[in-house]
PDB file of C-alpha atoms and ligand atoms in Angstrom:
ATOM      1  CA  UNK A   1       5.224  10.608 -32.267  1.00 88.00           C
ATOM      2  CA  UNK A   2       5.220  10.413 -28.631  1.00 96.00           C
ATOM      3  CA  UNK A   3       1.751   8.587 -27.400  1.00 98.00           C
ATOM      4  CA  UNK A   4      -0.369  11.001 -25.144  1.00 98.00           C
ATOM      5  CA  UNK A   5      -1.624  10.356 -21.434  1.00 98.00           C
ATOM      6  CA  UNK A   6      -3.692  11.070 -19.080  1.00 98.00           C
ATOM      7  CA  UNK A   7      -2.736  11.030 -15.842  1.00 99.00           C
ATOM      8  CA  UNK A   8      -6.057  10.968 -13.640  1.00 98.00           C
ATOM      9  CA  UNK A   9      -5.481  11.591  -9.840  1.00 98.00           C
ATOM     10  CA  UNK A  10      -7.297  13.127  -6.566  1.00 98.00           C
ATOM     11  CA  UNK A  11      -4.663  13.449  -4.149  1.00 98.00           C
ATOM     12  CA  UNK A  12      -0.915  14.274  -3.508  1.00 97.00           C
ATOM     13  CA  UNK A  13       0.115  13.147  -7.196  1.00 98.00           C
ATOM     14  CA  UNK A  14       3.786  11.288  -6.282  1.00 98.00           C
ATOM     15  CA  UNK A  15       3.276   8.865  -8.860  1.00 98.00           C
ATOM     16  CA  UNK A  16       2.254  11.293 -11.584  1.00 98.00           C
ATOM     17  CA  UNK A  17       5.349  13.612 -10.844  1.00 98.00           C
ATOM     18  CA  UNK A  18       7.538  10.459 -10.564  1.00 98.00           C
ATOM     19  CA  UNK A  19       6.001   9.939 -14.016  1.00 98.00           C
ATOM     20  CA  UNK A  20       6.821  13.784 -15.444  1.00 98.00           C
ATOM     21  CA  UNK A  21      10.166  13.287 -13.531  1.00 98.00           C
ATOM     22  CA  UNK A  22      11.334  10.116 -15.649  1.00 98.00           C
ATOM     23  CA  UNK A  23       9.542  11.723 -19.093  1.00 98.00           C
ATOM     24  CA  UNK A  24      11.606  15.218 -18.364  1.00 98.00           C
ATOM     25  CA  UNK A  25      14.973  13.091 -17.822  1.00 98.00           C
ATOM     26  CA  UNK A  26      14.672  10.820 -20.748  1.00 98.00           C
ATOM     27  CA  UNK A  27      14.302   7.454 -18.490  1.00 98.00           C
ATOM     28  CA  UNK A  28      10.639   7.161 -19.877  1.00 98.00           C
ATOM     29  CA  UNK A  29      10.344   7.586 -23.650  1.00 98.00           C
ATOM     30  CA  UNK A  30       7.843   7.683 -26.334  1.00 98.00           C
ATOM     31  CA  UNK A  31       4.824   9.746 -24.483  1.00 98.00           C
ATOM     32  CA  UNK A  32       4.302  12.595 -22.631  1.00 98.00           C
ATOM     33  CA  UNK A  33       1.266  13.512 -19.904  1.00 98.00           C
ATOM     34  CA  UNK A  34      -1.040  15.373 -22.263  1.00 98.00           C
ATOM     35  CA  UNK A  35      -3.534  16.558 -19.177  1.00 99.00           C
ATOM     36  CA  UNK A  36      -4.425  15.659 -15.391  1.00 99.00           C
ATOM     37  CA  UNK A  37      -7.637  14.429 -14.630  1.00 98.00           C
ATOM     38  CA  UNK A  38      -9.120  14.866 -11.108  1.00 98.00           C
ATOM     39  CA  UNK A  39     -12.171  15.134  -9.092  1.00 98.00           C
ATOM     40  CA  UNK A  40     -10.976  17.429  -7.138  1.00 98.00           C
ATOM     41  CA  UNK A  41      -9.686  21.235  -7.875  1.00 97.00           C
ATOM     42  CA  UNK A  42      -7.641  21.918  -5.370  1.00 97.00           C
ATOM     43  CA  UNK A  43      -5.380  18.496  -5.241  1.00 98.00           C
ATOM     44  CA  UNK A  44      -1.646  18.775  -4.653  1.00 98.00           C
ATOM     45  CA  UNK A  45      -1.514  16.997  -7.383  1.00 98.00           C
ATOM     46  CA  UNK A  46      -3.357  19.150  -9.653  1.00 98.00           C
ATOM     47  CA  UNK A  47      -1.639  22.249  -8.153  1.00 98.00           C
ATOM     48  CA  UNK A  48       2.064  20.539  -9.245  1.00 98.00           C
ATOM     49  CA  UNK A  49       0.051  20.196 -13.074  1.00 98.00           C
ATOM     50  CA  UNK A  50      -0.595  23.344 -12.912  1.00 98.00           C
ATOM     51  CA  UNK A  51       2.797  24.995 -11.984  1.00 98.00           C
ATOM     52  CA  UNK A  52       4.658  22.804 -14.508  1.00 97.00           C
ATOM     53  CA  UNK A  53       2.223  24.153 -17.570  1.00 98.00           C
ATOM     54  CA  UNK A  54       0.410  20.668 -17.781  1.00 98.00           C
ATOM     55  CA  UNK A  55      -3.423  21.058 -18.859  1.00 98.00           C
ATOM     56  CA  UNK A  56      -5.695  19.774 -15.941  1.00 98.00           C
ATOM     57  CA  UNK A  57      -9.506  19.409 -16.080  1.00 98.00           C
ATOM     58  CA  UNK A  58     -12.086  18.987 -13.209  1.00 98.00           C
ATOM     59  CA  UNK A  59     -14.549  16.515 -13.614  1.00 98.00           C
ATOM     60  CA  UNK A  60     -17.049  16.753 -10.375  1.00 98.00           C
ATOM     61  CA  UNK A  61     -19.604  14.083 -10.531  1.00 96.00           C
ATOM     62  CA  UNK A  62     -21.994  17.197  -8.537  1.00 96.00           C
ATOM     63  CA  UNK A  63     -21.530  19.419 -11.646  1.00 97.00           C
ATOM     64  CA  UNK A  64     -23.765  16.796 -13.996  1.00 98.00           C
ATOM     65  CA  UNK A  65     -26.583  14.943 -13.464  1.00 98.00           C
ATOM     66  CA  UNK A  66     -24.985  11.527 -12.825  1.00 97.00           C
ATOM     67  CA  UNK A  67     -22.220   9.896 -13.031  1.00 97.00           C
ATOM     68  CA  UNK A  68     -22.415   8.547 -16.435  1.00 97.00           C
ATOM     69  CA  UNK A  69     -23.303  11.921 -17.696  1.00 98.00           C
ATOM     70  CA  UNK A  70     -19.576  13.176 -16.128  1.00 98.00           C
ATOM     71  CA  UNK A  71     -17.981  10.313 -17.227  1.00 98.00           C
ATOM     72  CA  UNK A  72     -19.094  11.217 -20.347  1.00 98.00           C
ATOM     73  CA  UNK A  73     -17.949  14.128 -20.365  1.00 98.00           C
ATOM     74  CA  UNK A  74     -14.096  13.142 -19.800  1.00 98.00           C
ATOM     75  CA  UNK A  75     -14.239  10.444 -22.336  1.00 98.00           C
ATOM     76  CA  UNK A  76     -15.301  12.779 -25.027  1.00 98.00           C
ATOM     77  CA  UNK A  77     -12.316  15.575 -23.553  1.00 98.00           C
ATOM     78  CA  UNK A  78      -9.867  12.585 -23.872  1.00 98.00           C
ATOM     79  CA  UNK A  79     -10.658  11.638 -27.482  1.00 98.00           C
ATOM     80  CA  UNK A  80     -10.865  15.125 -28.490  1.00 98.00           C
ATOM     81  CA  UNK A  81      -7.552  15.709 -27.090  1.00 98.00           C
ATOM     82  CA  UNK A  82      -5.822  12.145 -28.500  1.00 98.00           C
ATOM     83  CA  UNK A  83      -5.074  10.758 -25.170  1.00 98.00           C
ATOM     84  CA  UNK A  84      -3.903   7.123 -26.318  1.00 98.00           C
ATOM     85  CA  UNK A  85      -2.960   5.794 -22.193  1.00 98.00           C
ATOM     86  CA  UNK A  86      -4.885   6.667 -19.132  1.00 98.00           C
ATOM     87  CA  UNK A  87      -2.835   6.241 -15.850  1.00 98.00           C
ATOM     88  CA  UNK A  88      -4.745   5.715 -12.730  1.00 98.00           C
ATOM     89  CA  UNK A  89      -2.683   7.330 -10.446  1.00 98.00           C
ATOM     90  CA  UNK A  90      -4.196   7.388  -7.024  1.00 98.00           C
ATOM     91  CA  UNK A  91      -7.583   8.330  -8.423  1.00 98.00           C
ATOM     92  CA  UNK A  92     -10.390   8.106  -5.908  1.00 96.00           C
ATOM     93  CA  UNK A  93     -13.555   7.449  -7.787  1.00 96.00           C
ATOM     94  CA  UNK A  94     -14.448   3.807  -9.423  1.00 95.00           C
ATOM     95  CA  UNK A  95     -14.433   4.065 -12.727  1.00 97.00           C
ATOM     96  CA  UNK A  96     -17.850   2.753 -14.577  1.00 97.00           C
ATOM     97  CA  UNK A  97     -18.177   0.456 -17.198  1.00 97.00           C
ATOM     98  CA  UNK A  98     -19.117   3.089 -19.825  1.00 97.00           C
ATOM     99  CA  UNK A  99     -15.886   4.968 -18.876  1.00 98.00           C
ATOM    100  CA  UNK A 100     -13.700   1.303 -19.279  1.00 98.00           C
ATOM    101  CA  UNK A 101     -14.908  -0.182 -22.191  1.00 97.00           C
ATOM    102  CA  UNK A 102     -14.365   3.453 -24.135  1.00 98.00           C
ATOM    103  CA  UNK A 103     -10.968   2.843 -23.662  1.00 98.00           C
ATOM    104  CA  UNK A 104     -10.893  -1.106 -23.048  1.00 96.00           C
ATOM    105  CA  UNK A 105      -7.034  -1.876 -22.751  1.00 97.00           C
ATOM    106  CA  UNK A 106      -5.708   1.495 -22.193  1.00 98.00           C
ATOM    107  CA  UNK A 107      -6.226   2.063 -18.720  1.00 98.00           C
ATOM    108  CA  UNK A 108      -3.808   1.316 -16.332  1.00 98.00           C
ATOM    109  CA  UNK A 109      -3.668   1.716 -12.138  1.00 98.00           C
ATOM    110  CA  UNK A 110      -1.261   1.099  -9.771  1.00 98.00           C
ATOM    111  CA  UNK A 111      -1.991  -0.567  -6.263  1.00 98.00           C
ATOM    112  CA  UNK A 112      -0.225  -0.835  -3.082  1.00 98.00           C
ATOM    113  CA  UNK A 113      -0.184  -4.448  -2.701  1.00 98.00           C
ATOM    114  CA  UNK A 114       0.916  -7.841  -3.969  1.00 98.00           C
ATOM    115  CA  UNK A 115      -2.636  -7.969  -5.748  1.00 98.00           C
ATOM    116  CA  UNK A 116      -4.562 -10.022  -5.528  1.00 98.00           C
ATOM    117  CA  UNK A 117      -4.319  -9.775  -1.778  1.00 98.00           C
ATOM    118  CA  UNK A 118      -5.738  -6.841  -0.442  1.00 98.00           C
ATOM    119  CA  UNK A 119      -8.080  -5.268  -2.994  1.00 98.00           C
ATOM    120  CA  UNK A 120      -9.256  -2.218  -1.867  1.00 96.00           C
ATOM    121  CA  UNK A 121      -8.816   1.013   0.330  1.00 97.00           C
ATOM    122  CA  UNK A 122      -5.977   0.694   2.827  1.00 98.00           C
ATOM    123  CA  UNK A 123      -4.229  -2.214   1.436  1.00 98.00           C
ATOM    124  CA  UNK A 124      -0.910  -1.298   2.962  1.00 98.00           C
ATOM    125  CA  UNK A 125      -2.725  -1.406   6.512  1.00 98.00           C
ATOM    126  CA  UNK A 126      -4.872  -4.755   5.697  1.00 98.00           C
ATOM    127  CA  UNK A 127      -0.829  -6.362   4.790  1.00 98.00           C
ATOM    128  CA  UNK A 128       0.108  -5.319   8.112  1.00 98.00           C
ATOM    129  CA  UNK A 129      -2.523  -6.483   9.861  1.00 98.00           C
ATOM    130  CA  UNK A 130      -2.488  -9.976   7.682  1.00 98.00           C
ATOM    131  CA  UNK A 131       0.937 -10.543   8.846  1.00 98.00           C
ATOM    132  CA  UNK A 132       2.571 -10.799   5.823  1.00 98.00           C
ATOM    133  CA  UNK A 133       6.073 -10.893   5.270  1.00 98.00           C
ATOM    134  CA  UNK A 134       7.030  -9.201   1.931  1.00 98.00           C
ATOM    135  CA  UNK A 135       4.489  -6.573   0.565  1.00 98.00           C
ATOM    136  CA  UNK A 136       4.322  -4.516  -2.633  1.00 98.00           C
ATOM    137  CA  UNK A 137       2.624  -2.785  -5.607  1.00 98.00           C
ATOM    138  CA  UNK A 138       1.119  -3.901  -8.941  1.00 98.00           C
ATOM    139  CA  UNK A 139       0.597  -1.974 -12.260  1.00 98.00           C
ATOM    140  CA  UNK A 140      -2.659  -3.749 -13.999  1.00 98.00           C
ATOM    141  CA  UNK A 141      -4.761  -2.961 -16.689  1.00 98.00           C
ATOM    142  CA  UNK A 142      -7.893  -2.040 -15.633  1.00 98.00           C
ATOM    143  CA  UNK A 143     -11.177  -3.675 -15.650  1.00 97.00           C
ATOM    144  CA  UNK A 144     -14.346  -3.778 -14.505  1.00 96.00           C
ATOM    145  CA  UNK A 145     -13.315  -6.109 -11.420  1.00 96.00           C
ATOM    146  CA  UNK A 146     -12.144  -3.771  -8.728  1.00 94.00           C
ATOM    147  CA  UNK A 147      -8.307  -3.901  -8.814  1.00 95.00           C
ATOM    148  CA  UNK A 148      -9.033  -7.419 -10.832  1.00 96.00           C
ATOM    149  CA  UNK A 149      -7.358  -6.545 -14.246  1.00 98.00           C
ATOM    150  CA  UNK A 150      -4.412  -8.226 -16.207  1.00 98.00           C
ATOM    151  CA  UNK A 151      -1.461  -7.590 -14.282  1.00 98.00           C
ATOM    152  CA  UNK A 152       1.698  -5.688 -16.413  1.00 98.00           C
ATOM    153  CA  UNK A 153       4.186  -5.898 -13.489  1.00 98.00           C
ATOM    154  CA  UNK A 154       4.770  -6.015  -9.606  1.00 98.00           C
ATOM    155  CA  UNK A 155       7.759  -5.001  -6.967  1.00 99.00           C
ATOM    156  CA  UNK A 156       8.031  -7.198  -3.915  1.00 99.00           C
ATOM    157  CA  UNK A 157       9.421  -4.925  -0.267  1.00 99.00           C
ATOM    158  CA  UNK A 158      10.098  -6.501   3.102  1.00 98.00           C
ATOM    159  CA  UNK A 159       7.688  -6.151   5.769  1.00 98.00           C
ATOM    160  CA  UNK A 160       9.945  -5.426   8.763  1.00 98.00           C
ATOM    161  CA  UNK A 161      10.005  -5.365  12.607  1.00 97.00           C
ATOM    162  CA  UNK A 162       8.206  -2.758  14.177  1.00 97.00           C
ATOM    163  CA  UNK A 163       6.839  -1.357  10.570  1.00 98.00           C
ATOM    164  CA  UNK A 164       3.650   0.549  10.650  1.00 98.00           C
ATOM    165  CA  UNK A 165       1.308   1.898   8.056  1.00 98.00           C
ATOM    166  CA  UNK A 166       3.286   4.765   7.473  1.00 98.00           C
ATOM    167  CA  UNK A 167       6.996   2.817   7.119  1.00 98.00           C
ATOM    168  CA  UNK A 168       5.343   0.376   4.752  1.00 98.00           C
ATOM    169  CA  UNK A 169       3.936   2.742   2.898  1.00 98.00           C
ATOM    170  CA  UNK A 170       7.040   4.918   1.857  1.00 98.00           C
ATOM    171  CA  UNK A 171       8.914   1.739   1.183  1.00 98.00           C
ATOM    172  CA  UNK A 172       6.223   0.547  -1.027  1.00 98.00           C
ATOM    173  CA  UNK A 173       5.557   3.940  -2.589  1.00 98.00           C
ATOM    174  CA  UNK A 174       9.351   4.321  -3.776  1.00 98.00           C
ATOM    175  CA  UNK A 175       9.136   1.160  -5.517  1.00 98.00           C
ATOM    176  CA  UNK A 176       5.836   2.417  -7.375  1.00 98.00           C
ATOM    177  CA  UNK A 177       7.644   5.459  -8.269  1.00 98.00           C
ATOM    178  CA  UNK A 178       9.731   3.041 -10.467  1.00 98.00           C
ATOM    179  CA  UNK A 179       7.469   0.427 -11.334  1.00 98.00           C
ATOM    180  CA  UNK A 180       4.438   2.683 -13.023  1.00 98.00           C
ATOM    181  CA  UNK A 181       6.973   3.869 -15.660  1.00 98.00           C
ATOM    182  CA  UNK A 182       8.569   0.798 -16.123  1.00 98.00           C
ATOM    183  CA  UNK A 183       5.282  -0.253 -17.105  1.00 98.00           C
ATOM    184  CA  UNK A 184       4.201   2.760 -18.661  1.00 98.00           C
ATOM    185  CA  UNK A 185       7.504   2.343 -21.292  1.00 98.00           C
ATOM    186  CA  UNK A 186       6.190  -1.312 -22.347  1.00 98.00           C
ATOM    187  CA  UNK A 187       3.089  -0.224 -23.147  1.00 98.00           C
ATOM    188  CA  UNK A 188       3.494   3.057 -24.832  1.00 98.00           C
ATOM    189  CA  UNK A 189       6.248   0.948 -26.869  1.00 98.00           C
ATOM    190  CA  UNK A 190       3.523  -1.468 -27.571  1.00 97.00           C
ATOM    191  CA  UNK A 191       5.876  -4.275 -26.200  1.00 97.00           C
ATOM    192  CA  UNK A 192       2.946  -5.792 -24.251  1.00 97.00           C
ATOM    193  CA  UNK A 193      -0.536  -7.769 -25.388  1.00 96.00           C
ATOM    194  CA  UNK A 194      -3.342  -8.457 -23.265  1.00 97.00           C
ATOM    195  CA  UNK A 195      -4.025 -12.612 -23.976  1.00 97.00           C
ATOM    196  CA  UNK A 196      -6.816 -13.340 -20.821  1.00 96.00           C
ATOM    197  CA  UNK A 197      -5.592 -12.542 -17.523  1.00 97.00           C
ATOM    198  CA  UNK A 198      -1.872 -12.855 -18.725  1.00 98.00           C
ATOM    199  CA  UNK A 199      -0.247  -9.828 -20.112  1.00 98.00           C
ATOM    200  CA  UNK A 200       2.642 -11.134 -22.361  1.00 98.00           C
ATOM    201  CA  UNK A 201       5.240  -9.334 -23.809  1.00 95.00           C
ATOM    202  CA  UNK A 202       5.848  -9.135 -27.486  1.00 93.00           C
TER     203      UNK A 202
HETATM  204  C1  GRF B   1      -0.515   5.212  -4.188  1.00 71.41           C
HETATM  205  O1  GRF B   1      -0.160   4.485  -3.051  1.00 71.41           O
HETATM  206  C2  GRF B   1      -1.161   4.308  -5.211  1.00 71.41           C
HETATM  207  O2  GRF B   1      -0.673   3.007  -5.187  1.00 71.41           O
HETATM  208  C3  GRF B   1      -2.606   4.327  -4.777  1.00 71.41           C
HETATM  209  O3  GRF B   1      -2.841   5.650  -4.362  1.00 71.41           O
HETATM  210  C4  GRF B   1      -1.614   6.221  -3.923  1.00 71.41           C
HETATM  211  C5  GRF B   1      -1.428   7.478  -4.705  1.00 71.41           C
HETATM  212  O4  GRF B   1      -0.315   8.204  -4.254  1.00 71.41           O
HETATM  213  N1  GRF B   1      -3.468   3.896  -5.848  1.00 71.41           N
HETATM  214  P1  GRF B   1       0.179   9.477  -5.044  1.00 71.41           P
HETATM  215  O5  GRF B   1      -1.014  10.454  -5.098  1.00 71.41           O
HETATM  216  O6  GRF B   1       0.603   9.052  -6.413  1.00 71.41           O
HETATM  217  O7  GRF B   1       1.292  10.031  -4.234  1.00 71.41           O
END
């Protein structure tokens, strides 16, 4: 049976359509993107969800009395629902420990940057201003170090003359748009193990 996701997101949402994109064409097998998480209602990303019959939920740390209360709150959705993978997927809001260890392992993000330089907000912006000369993105599990976690896999890109923020970002992005369901396929086949920091495939 195909393993269930949950693709958890606050903003434009290219990653999770590149996701439903690859699932819908038969590139990215075995699961399919049960619900979108978000923090916020009105996200492009949650909009696209919605218009392609995908469940979404709103989870507004205002609505509860905390945030562990509303992190509760999607934790117990998620298990009711079956959700085996959660895919960070340009989610704005740091996840807390309670939230991580419920589902220790199967929680991955994707990051705009050769980690572990540029942790962060704005990675693509602190490359360019480091003066690097190849850039990238990096699918990790997640832990409770910020953008710390075992790392599944990375795509390198060129910095080049005259690039700014915004060239970077688009060449960067189009390799994420391959690289989280490359990553996505290994683990939902369960062809990778978590041994330390290493992730090794089986
Ligand atoms: C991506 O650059 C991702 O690496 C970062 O947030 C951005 C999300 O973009 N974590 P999108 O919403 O998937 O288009």
């Amino acid at each position: 049976m195909a393993e269930k996701i949950a693709v958890l997101l606050s903003g434009r949402g290219s990653n999770f359509l590149a996701i439903a994109r690859n699932i819908a064409a038969g590139t990215l097998t075995n699961c399919q993107i049960d619900v979108v998480v978000s923090n916020k209602s009105d996200a492009a990303g949650v909009v696209a969800a919605r218009d392609m019959g995908i469940a979404t939920a709103i989870f507004r740390q205002k609505d509860y009395a905390n945030k562990a209360t509303c992190e509760q709150a999607m934790i117990d959705l998620l298990r009711e629902r079956g959700v085996q993978w959660i895919v960070l997927a340009g989610y704005m809001r740091i996840l807390g420990a309670g939230f991580i260890d419920a589902f220790a392992g199967r929680i991955l993000n994707i990051h705009p940057s050769l980690l572990p330089s540029f942790i962060g907000l704005d990675a693509q912006k602190q490359a360019l201003e480091y003066g690097v000369k190849v850039a990238g993105c990096t699918v990790h599990f997640v832990t409770n170090e910020l953008d710390g976690g075992p790392i599944i896999l990375q795509k390198v890109v060129p910095v080049l003359h005259g690039d700014d923020e915004a060239t970077l970002s688009a060449r960067i992005l189009e390799q994420e748009h391959l690289a989280y369901s490359e990553a996505l396929q290994l683990v939902v086949n369960h062809r990778v193990h978590i041994d330390g920091r290493h992730v090794r495939q089986c």
